[in-house]
Amino acid sequence: MSLARQLEAAAQGEPRHRVPPQVVPCGYAKAMAVEKLSISLDEDVAAAARAAAEAEGMSLSAWLSRAAVEAAAIEAGLRAGGEFEAENGPFSKEERDVANEVLDRYSVGRR
């Protein structure tokens, strides 16, 4: 599906395809390879992440993993948009307006 069609579909309220969590909390229903990391977060960020994870019934690790997957997907989308523009020219004002409506609807920050 073309990028323009994806943006149009999202603008018309067609279901958003979410990136599924890559870590299954509590009991791990499927086998998965994990890499243990040590990270540092600002205290307020750590507290907000813990609260969000708890509200969703997830471990902090699972919540952070999902957040990282979603952030990576956004980055990949931005790169794909840049590649599209490099090959086809800049997006039109109408296409940018549709994209901005979609970003606003899902509270995704703009860059």
XYZ file of C-alpha atoms in Angstrom:
111
model
C 0.000 0.000 0.000
C 1.426 3.393 -0.939
C 2.333 5.896 1.739
C -0.341 8.285 0.471
C -2.974 5.519 0.721
C -1.816 4.591 4.223
C -2.124 8.222 5.324
C -5.532 8.530 3.675
C -6.751 5.332 5.346
C -5.569 6.552 8.731
C -7.176 9.965 8.188
C -10.493 8.242 7.445
C -10.332 6.350 10.722
C -9.402 2.924 9.398
C -7.833 0.806 12.164
C -4.315 1.663 13.168
C -1.898 -1.223 13.019
C 0.057 -1.160 16.254
C 3.447 -2.661 16.660
C 2.924 -5.703 18.901
C 4.905 -5.905 22.113
C 8.082 -7.897 21.719
C 8.224 -8.992 25.350
C 5.457 -11.024 26.940
C 5.170 -10.239 30.655
C 4.528 -12.718 33.469
C 5.310 -16.268 32.544
C 6.488 -15.567 29.004
C 3.943 -17.387 26.840
C 6.496 -17.749 24.060
C 10.211 -18.371 23.873
C 12.271 -15.281 23.222
C 15.854 -14.168 23.314
C 16.549 -11.228 25.589
C 19.544 -9.055 26.206
C 19.948 -7.663 29.695
C 20.864 -3.995 29.722
C 21.642 -1.424 32.336
C 20.077 1.934 31.513
C 19.826 5.291 33.240
C 16.672 7.392 33.222
C 15.848 10.730 34.782
C 13.946 10.095 38.011
C 10.723 11.617 36.690
C 10.937 9.572 33.482
C 11.535 6.371 35.461
C 8.578 7.111 37.733
C 6.311 7.845 34.769
C 7.413 4.651 33.002
C 6.818 2.552 36.134
C 3.353 4.075 36.579
C 2.461 3.488 32.915
C 3.689 -0.102 33.039
C 1.750 -0.779 36.225
C -1.409 0.784 34.756
C -1.142 -1.612 31.802
C -0.354 -4.623 33.975
C 3.102 -4.991 32.456
C 6.566 -5.282 33.849
C 8.749 -2.219 33.448
C 11.006 -4.223 31.108
C 8.070 -5.224 28.886
C 6.751 -1.660 28.825
C 10.168 -0.213 27.942
C 10.650 -2.873 25.274
C 7.319 -2.005 23.677
C 8.127 1.711 23.847
C 11.469 1.069 22.149
C 9.809 -0.996 19.399
C 7.260 1.755 18.779
C 9.963 4.453 18.729
C 12.041 2.391 16.297
C 8.984 1.971 14.045
C 8.450 5.735 14.037
C 12.102 6.279 13.126
C 11.809 3.729 10.319
C 8.711 5.522 9.024
C 10.506 8.853 9.060
C 13.419 7.331 7.153
C 11.030 5.774 4.625
C 9.323 9.127 4.130
C 12.698 10.760 3.553
C 13.660 8.079 1.048
C 10.328 8.482 -0.743
C 10.858 12.232 -1.010
C 14.420 11.747 -2.255
C 13.139 9.517 -5.063
C 9.829 11.258 -5.853
C 10.164 14.841 -4.700
C 8.714 16.498 -1.629
C 5.294 15.635 -0.283
C 2.571 18.058 -1.320
C 0.970 20.397 1.206
C -2.168 18.217 1.053
C -0.149 15.069 1.848
C 1.630 16.831 4.739
C -1.719 18.087 6.084
C -3.152 14.545 6.025
C -0.034 13.213 7.747
C -0.245 15.915 10.422
C -3.916 15.079 11.057
C -2.969 11.433 11.598
C -0.083 12.360 13.906
C -2.363 14.640 15.908
C -5.085 11.973 16.161
C -2.640 9.490 17.684
C -0.756 12.088 19.728
C 2.490 11.323 17.944
C 5.066 14.073 18.180
C 6.207 15.808 15.039
C 9.781 16.383 13.949
